[in-house]
Short mmCIF file of C-alpha atoms and ligand atoms in Angstrom, two decimals:
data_model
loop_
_atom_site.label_atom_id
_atom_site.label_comp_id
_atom_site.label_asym_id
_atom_site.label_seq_id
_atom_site.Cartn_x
_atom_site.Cartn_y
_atom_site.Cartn_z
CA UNK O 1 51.13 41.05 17.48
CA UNK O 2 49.57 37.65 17.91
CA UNK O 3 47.65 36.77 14.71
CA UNK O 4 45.97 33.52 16.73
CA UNK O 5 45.56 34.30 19.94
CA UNK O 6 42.84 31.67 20.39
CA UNK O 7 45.61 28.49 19.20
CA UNK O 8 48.99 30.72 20.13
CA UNK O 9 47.36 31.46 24.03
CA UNK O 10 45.41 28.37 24.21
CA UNK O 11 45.46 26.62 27.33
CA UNK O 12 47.43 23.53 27.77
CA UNK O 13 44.79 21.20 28.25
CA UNK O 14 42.44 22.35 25.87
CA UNK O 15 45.83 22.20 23.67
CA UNK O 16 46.07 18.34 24.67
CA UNK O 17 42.28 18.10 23.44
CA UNK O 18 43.11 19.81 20.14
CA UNK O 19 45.81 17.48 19.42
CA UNK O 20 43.89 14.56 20.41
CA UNK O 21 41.44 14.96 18.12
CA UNK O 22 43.27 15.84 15.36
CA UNK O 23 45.85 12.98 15.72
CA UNK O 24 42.73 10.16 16.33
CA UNK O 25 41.64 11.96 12.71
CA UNK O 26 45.49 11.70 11.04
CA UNK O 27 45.82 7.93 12.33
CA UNK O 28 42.82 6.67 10.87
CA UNK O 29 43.14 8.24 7.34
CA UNK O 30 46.50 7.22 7.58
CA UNK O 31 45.62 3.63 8.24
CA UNK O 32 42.40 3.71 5.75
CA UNK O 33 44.42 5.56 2.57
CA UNK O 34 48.06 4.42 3.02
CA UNK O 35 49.30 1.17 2.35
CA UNK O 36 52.78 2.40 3.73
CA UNK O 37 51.37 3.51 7.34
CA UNK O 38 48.91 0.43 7.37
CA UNK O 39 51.79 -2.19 7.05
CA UNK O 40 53.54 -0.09 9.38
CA UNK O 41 51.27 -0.31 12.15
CA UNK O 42 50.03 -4.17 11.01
CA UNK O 43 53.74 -4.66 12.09
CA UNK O 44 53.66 -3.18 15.42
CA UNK O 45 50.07 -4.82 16.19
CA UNK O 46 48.17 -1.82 15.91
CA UNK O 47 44.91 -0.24 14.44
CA UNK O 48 43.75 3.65 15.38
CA UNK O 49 41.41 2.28 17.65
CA UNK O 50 44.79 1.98 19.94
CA UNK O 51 45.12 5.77 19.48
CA UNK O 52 42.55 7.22 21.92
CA UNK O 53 44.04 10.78 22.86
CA UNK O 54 47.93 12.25 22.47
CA UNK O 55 49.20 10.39 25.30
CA UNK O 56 49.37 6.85 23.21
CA UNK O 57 51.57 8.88 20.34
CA UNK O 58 54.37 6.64 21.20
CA UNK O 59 52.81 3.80 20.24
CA UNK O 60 52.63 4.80 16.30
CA UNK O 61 55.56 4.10 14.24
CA UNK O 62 58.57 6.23 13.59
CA UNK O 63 58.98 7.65 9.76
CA UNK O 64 62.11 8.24 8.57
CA UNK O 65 64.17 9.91 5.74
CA UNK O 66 65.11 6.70 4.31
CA UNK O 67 61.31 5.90 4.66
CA UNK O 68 59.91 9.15 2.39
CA UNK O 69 63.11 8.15 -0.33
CA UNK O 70 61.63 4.44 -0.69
CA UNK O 71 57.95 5.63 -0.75
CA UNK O 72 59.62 8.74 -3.45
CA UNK O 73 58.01 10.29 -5.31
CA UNK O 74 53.79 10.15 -4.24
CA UNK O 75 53.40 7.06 -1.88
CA UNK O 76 52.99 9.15 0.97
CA UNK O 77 50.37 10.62 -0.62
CA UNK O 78 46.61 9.87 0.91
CA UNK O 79 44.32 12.23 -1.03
CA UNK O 80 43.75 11.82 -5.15
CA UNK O 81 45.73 13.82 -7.44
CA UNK O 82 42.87 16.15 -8.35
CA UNK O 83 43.51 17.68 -4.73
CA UNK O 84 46.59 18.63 -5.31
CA UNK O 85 47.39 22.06 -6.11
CA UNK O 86 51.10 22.10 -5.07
CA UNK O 87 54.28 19.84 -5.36
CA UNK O 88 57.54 21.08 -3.39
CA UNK O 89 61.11 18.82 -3.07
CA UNK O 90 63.59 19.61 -0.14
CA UNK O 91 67.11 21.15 -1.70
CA UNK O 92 68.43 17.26 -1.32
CA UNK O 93 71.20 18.48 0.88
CA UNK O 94 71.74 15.37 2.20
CA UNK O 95 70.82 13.15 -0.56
CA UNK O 96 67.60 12.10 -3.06
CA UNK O 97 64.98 15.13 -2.77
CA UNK O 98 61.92 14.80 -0.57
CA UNK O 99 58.48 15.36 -1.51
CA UNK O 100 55.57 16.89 -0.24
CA UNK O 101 52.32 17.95 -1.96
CA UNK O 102 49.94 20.28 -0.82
CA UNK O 103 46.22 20.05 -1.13
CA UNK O 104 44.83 24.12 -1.06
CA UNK O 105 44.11 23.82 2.82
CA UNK O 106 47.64 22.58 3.12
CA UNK O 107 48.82 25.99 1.60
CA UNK O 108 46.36 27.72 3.70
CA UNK O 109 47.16 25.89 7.16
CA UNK O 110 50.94 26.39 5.52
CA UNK O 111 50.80 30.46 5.26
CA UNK O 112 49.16 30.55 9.17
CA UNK O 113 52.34 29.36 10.05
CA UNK O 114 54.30 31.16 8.82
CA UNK O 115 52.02 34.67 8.83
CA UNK O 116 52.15 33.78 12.91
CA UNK O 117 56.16 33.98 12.69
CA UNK O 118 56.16 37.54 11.33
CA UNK O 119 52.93 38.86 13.27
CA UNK O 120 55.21 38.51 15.92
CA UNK O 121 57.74 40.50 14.96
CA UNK O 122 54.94 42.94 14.03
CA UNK O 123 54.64 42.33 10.10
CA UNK O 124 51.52 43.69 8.53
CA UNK O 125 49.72 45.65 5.71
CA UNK O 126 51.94 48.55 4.54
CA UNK O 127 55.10 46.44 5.23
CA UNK O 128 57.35 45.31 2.58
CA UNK O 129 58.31 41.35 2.99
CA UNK O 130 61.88 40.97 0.53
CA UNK O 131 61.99 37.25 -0.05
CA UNK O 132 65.09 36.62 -0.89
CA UNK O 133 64.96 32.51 0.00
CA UNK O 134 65.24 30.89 -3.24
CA UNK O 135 61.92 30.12 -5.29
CA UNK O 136 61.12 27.20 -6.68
CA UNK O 137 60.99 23.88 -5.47
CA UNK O 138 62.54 24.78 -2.39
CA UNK O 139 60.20 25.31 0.34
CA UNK O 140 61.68 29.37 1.77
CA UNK O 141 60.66 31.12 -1.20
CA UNK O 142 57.08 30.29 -1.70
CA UNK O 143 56.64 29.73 2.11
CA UNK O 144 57.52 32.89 3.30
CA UNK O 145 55.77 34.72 -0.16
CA UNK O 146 52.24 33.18 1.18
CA UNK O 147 53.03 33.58 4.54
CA UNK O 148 53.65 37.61 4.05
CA UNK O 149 50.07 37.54 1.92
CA UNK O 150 48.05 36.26 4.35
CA UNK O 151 49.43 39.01 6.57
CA UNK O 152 47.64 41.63 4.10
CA UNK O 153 52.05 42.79 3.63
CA UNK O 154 52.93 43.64 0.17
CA UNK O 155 55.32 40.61 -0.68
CA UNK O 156 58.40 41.12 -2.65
CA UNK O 157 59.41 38.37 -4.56
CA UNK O 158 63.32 38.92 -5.09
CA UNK O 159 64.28 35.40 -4.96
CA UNK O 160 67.79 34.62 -4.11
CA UNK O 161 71.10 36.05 -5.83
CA UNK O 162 71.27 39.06 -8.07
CA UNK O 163 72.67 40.79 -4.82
CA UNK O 164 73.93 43.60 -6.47
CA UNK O 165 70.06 44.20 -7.59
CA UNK O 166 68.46 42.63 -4.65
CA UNK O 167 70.28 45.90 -2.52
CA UNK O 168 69.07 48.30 -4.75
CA UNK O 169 65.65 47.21 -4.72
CA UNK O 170 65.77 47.21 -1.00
CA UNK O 171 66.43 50.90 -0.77
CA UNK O 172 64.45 51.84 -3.71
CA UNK O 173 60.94 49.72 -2.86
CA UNK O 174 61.93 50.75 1.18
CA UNK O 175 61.35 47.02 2.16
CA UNK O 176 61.48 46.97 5.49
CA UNK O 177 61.03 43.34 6.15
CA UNK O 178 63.44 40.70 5.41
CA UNK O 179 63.38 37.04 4.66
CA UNK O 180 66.22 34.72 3.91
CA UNK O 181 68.82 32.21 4.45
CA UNK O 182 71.06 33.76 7.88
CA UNK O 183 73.96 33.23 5.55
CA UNK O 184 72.52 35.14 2.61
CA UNK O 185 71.23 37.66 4.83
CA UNK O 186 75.25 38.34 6.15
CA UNK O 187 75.95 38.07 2.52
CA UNK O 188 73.41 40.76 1.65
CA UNK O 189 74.65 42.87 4.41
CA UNK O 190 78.55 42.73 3.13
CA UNK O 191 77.25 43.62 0.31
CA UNK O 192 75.36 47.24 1.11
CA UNK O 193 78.34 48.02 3.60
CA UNK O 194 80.74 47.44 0.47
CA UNK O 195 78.42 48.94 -2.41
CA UNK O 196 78.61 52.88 -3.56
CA UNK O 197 75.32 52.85 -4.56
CA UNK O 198 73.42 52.22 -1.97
CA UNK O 199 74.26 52.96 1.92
CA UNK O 200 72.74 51.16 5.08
CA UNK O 201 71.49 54.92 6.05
CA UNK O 202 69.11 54.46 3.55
CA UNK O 203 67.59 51.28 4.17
CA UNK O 204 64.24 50.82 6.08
CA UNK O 205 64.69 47.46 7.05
CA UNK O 206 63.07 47.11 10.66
CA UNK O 207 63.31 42.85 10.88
CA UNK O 208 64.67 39.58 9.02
CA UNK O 209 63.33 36.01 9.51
CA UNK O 210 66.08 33.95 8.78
CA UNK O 211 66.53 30.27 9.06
CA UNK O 212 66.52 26.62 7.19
CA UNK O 213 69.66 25.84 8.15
CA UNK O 214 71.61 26.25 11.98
CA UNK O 215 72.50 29.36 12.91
CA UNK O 216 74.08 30.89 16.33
CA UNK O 217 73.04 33.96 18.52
CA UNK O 218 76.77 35.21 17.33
CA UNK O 219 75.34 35.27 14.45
CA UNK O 220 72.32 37.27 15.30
CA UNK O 221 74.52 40.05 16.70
CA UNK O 222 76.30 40.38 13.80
CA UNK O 223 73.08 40.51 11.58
CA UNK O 224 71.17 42.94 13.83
CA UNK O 225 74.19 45.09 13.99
CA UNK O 226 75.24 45.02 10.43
CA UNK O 227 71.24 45.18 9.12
CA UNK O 228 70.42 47.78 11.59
CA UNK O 229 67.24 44.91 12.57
CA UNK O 230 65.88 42.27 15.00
CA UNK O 231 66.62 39.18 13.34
CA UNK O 232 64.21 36.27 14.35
CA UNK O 233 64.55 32.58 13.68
CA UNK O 234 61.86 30.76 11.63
CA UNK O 235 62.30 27.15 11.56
CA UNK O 236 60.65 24.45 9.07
CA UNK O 237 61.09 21.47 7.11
CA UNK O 238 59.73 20.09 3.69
CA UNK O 239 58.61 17.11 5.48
CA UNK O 240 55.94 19.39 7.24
CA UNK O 241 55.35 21.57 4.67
CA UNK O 242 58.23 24.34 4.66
CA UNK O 243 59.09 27.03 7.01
CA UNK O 244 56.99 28.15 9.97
CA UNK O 245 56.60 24.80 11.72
CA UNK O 246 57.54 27.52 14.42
CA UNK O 247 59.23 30.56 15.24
CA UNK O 248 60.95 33.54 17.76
CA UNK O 249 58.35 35.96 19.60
CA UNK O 250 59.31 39.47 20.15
CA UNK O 251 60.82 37.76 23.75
CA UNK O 252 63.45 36.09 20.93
CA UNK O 253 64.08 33.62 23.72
CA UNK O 254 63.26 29.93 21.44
CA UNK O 255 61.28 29.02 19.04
CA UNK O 256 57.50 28.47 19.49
CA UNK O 257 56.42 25.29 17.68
CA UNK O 258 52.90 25.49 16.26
CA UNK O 259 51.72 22.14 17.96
CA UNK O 260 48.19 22.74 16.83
CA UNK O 261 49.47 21.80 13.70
CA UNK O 262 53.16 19.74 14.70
CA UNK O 263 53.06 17.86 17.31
CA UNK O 264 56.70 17.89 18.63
CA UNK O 265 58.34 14.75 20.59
CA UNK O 266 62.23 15.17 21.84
CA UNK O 267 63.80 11.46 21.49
CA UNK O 268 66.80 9.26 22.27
CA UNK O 269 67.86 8.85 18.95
CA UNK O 270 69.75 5.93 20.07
CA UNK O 271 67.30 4.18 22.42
CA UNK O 272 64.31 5.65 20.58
CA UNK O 273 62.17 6.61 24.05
CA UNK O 274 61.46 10.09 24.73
CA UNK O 275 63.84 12.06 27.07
CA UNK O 276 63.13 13.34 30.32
CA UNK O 277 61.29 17.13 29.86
CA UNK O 278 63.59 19.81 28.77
CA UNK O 279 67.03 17.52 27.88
CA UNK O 280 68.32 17.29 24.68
CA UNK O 281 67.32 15.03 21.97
CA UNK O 282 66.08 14.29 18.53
CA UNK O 283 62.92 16.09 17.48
CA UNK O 284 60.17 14.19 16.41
CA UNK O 285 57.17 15.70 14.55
CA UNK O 286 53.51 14.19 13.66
CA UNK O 287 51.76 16.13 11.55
CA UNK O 288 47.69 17.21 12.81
CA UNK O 289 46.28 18.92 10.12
CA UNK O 290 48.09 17.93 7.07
CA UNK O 291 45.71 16.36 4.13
CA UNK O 292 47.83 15.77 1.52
CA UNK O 293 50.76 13.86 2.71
CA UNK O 294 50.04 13.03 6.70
CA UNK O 295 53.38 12.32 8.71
CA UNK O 296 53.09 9.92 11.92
CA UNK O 297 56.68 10.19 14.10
CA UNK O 298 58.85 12.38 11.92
CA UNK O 299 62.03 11.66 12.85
CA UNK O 300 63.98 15.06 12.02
CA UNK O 301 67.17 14.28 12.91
CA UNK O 302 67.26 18.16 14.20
CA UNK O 303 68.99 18.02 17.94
CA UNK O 304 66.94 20.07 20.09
CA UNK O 305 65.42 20.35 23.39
CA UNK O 306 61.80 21.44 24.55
CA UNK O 307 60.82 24.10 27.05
CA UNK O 308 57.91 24.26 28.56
CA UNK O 309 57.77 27.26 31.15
CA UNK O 310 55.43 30.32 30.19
CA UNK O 311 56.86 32.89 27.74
CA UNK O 312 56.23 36.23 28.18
CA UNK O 313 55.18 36.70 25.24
CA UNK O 314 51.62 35.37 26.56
CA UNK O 315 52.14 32.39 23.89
CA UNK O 316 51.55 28.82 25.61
CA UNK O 317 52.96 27.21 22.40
CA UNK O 318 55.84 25.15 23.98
CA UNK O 319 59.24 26.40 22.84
CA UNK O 320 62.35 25.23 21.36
CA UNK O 321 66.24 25.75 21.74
CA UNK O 322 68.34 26.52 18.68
CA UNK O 323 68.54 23.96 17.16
CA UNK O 324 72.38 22.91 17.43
CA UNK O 325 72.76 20.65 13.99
CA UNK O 326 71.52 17.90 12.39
CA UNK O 327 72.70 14.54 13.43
CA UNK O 328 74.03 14.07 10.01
CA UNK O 329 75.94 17.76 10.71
CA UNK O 330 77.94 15.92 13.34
CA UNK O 331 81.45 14.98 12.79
CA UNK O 332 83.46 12.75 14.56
CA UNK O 333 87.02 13.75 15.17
CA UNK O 334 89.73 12.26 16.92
CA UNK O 335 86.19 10.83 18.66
CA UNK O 336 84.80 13.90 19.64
CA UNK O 337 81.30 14.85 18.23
CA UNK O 338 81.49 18.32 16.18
CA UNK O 339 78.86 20.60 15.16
CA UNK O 340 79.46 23.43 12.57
CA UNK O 341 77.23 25.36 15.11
CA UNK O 342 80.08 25.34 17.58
CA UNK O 343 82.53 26.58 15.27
CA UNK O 344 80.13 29.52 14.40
CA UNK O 345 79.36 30.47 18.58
CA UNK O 346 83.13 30.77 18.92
CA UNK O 347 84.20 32.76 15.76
CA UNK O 348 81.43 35.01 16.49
CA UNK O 349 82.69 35.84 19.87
CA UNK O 350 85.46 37.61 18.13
CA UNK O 351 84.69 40.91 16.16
CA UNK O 352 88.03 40.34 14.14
CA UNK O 353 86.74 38.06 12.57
CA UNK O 354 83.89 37.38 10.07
CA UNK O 355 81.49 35.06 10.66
CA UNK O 356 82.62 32.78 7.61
CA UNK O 357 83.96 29.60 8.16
CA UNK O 358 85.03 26.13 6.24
CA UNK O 359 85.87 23.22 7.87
CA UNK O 360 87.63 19.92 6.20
CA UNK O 361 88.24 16.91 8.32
CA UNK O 362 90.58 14.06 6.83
CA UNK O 363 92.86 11.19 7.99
CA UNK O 364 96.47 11.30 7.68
CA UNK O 365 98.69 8.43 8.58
CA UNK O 366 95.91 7.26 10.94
CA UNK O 367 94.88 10.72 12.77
CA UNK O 368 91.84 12.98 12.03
CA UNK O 369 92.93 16.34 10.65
CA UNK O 370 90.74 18.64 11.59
CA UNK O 371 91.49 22.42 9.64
CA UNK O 372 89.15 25.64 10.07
CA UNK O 373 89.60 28.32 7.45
CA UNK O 374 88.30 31.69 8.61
CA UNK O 375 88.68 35.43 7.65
CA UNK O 376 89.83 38.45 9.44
CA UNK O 377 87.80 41.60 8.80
CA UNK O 378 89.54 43.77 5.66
CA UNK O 379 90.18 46.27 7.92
CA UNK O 380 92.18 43.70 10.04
CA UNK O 381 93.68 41.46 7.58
CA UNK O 382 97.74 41.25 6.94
CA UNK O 383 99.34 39.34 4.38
CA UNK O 384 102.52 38.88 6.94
CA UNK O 385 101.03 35.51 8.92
CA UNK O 386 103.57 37.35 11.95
CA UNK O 387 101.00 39.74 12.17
CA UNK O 388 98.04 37.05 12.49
CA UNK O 389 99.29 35.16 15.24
CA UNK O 390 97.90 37.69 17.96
CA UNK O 391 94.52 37.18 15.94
CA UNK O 392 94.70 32.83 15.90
CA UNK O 393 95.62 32.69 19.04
CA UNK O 394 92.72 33.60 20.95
CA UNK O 395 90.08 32.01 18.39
CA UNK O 396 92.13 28.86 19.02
CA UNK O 397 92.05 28.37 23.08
CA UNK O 398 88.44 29.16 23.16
CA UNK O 399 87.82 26.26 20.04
CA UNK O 400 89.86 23.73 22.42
CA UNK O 401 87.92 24.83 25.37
CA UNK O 402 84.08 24.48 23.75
CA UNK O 403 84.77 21.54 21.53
CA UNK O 404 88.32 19.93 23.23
CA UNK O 405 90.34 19.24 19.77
CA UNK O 406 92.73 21.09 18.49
CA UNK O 407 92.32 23.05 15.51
CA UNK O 408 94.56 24.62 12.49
CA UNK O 409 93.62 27.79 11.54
CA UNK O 410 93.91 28.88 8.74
CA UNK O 411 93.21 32.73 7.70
CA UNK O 412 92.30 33.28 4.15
CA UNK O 413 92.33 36.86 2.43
CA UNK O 414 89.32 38.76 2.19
CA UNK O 415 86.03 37.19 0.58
CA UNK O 416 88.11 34.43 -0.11
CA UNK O 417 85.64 31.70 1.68
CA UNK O 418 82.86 31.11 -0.80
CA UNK O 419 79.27 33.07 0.28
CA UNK O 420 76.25 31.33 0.05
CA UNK O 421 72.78 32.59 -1.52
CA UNK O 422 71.06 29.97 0.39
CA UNK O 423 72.00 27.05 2.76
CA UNK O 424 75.84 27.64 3.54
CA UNK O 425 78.01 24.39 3.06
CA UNK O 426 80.47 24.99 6.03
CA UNK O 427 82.39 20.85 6.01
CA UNK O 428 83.93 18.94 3.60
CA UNK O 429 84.67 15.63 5.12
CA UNK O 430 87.29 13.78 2.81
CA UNK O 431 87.48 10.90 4.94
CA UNK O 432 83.95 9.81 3.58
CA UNK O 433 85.73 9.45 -0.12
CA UNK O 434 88.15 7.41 1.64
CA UNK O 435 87.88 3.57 2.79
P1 ADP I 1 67.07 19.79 3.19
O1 ADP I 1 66.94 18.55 4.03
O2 ADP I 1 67.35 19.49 1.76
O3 ADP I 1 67.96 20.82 3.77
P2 ADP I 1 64.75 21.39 3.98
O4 ADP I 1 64.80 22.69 3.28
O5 ADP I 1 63.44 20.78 4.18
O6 ADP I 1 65.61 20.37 3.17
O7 ADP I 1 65.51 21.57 5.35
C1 ADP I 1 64.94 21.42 6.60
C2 ADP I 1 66.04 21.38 7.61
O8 ADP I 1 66.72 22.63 7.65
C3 ADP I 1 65.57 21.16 9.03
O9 ADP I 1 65.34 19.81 9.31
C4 ADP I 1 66.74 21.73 9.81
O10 ADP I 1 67.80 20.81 9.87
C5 ADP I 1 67.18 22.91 8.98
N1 ADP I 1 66.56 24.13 9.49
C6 ADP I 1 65.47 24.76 9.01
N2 ADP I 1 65.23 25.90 9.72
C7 ADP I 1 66.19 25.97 10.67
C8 ADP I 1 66.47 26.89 11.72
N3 ADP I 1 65.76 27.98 11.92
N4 ADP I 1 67.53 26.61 12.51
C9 ADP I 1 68.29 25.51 12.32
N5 ADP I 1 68.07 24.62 11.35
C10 ADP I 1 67.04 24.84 10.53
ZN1 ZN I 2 57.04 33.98 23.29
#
């Protein structure tokens, strides 16, 4: 189902008219109510009366991460306090929190987003949404809660952890629809296939939206398998507001950004200019609609590409790939770039193996280390490492083929990599405690 036809079909340049307005709208309050945004486009000789449509976007400044933490907690902020009915804080994985606050059409324009993302996997009244992204001042929980509500689904507020409970709730309430972490959601599976209480035979689940944080069509394969679903990718940041900046169609072929509301840009990150259509870059967002706490140039630091060609879907809303890490994902070993993501596509491509990994990277005597602990599947696992060559070899030649180092492998007993309730931490990198 399409829950907006009129913005999710629109036409492309009635689209570019949309946007227009809406940015000439965010510039100006931006300039009038921040002091932050003003200086920032005093510096680059600018006033909104230099933004006439969305083709002069690139001349706005870029915001950055290390922008929001100076500005931390409120400076960002353009509307008075009295507006403000929400305040959220990104988990901090990769440092101070960030902060966005939501004035009550925020929330609203918030929950479209996200109620679009599950319309299209067919999510309505008389479903059961289980949230089971953390809630709190992490954006997944209350995101996807408001998004199922505005859907008219009943919403089922599990939170994440208490798994053991979580499972039986799932079969006793027959929720049918599932939102989470992908890593909690494999977690939640191992645990139904292992419990005696409760059997996948009994479950109604029918679809899972899974996503703030990378995850691999491997990975989807295993979930749809193991959860008996169609697992969909919902993708979001706190910096726009949370989850369902975008999201799969039933086509499950990339992720349709919601540029009524986001208007995407893929960038150099090094040169800063825009790539040519369709390569890979940096994505960029601006936010349209947002009252609270506007964003001009958001640079996400997601690496991405764009795609533009119709979906069959009927959707016009321009598409993106999976998003293959974060820049700040990316290791450098023996000076080859490394994303956890490719680590994931490879294991996957091996039922013997779970789709757990850990990586550490360190320097010894002047070389980069570079050691992957996975798991064999219990029903494949041997304590004689004999018996686990046949396994390490394979998983090994296809890691030197995608990513061209070599790896040590390690293979741990069962459940003995740690499982994650919400964002998986898959790299410890020791040389950063090092000089
Ligand atoms: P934090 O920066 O603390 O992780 P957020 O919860 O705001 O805070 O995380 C947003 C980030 O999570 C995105 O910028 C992106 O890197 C990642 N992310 C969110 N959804 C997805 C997804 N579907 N696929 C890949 N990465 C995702
Ligand atoms: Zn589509």
């Amino acid at each position: 189902m399409i829950f907006n036809p009129k913005i999710e079909c629109m036409e492309r340049d009635e689209m570019r008219k949309l946007q227009s307005e809406r940015l000439i709208k965010t510039v100006k309050t931006c300039y009038e109510k921040s002091k932050f945004y003003r200086r920032k486009m005093n510096e680059l000789g600018i006033t909104p009366d230099d933004i006439k449509s969305i083709d002069d976007i690139s001349k706005l400044p870029f915001t950055t991460k290390h922008d929001l933490r100076d500005e931390y907690p409120f400076g960002l902020q353009v509307v008075p306090p009295t507006e403000v009915v929400r305040i959220h804080a990104s988990s901090g994985t990769t440092g101070k929190p960030v902060v966005d606050t939501y004035t009550k059409n925020d929330l609203d324009m918030w929950a479209e987003g996200v109620a679009r993302v599950m319309a299209a996997g067919g999510v309505g009244p008389g479903d059961t949404v289980q949230v089971s992204y953390g809630y709190g001042l992490f954006t997944g929980g209350l995101g996807a809660h408001d998004g199922a509500i505005k859907l008219g689904a009943c919403q089922l507020p599990t939170s994440a952890g208490n798994t053991e409970k979580q499972i039986m709730l799932m079969q006793d309430f027959r929720s049918n629809v599932l939102a989470c972490t992908p890593s909690y959601a494999m977690r939640l599976a191992e645990a139904i296939h292992n419990s005696d209480k409760v059997s996948i035979e009994n479950m109604h689940l029918r679809c899972g939206f899974f996503g703030a944080e990378p995850w691999t069509e491997g990975m989807r394969r295993e979930l749809e398998e193991k959860l008996r679903i169609k697992a969909y990718d919902i993708y979001g940041l706190t910096e726009m507001c949370g989850p369902g900046v975008g999201g799969e169609c039933e086509c499950q072929n990339g992720t349709h950004l919601w540029e009524d509301m986001f208007y995407p840009e893929i960038i150099n990150p090094e040169t800063l200019e825009p790539v040519a259509p369709g390569e890979f870059g940096e994505l960029v967002f601006t936010s349209l609609c947002k009252e609270a706490m506007p964003i001009l140039r958001y640079r996400t630091r997601d690496l991405t590409r764009l795609i533009y060609d119709k979906c069959e879907c009927g959707r016009t809303a321009v598409r993106m790939d999976r998003i293959l890490g974060r820049s700040d994902d990316m290791m450098i070993v023996r000076g080859v770039n490394v994303f956890p993501s490719q680590i994931e596509a490879c294991l996957t491509e091996f039922p013997v193996f779970q789709p757990y990994y850990f990586i550490t990277v360190d320097r010894v005597n002047n070389e980069d280390t570079f050691d992957i602990d996975v798991e064999l599947k219990p029903e494949f696992f041997h304590e004689d490492p004999q018996q686990q060559m046949p396994h390490i070899k394979p998983l090994f030649d296809r890691i030197v083929s995608m990513v061209g180092i070599k790896p040590n492998i390690h293979i741990l007993p069962p459940y003995g990599i740690e499982r994650s309730m919400g964002k998986a931490k898959h790299v410890l990198d020791k040389r950063n405690f090092k000089d």
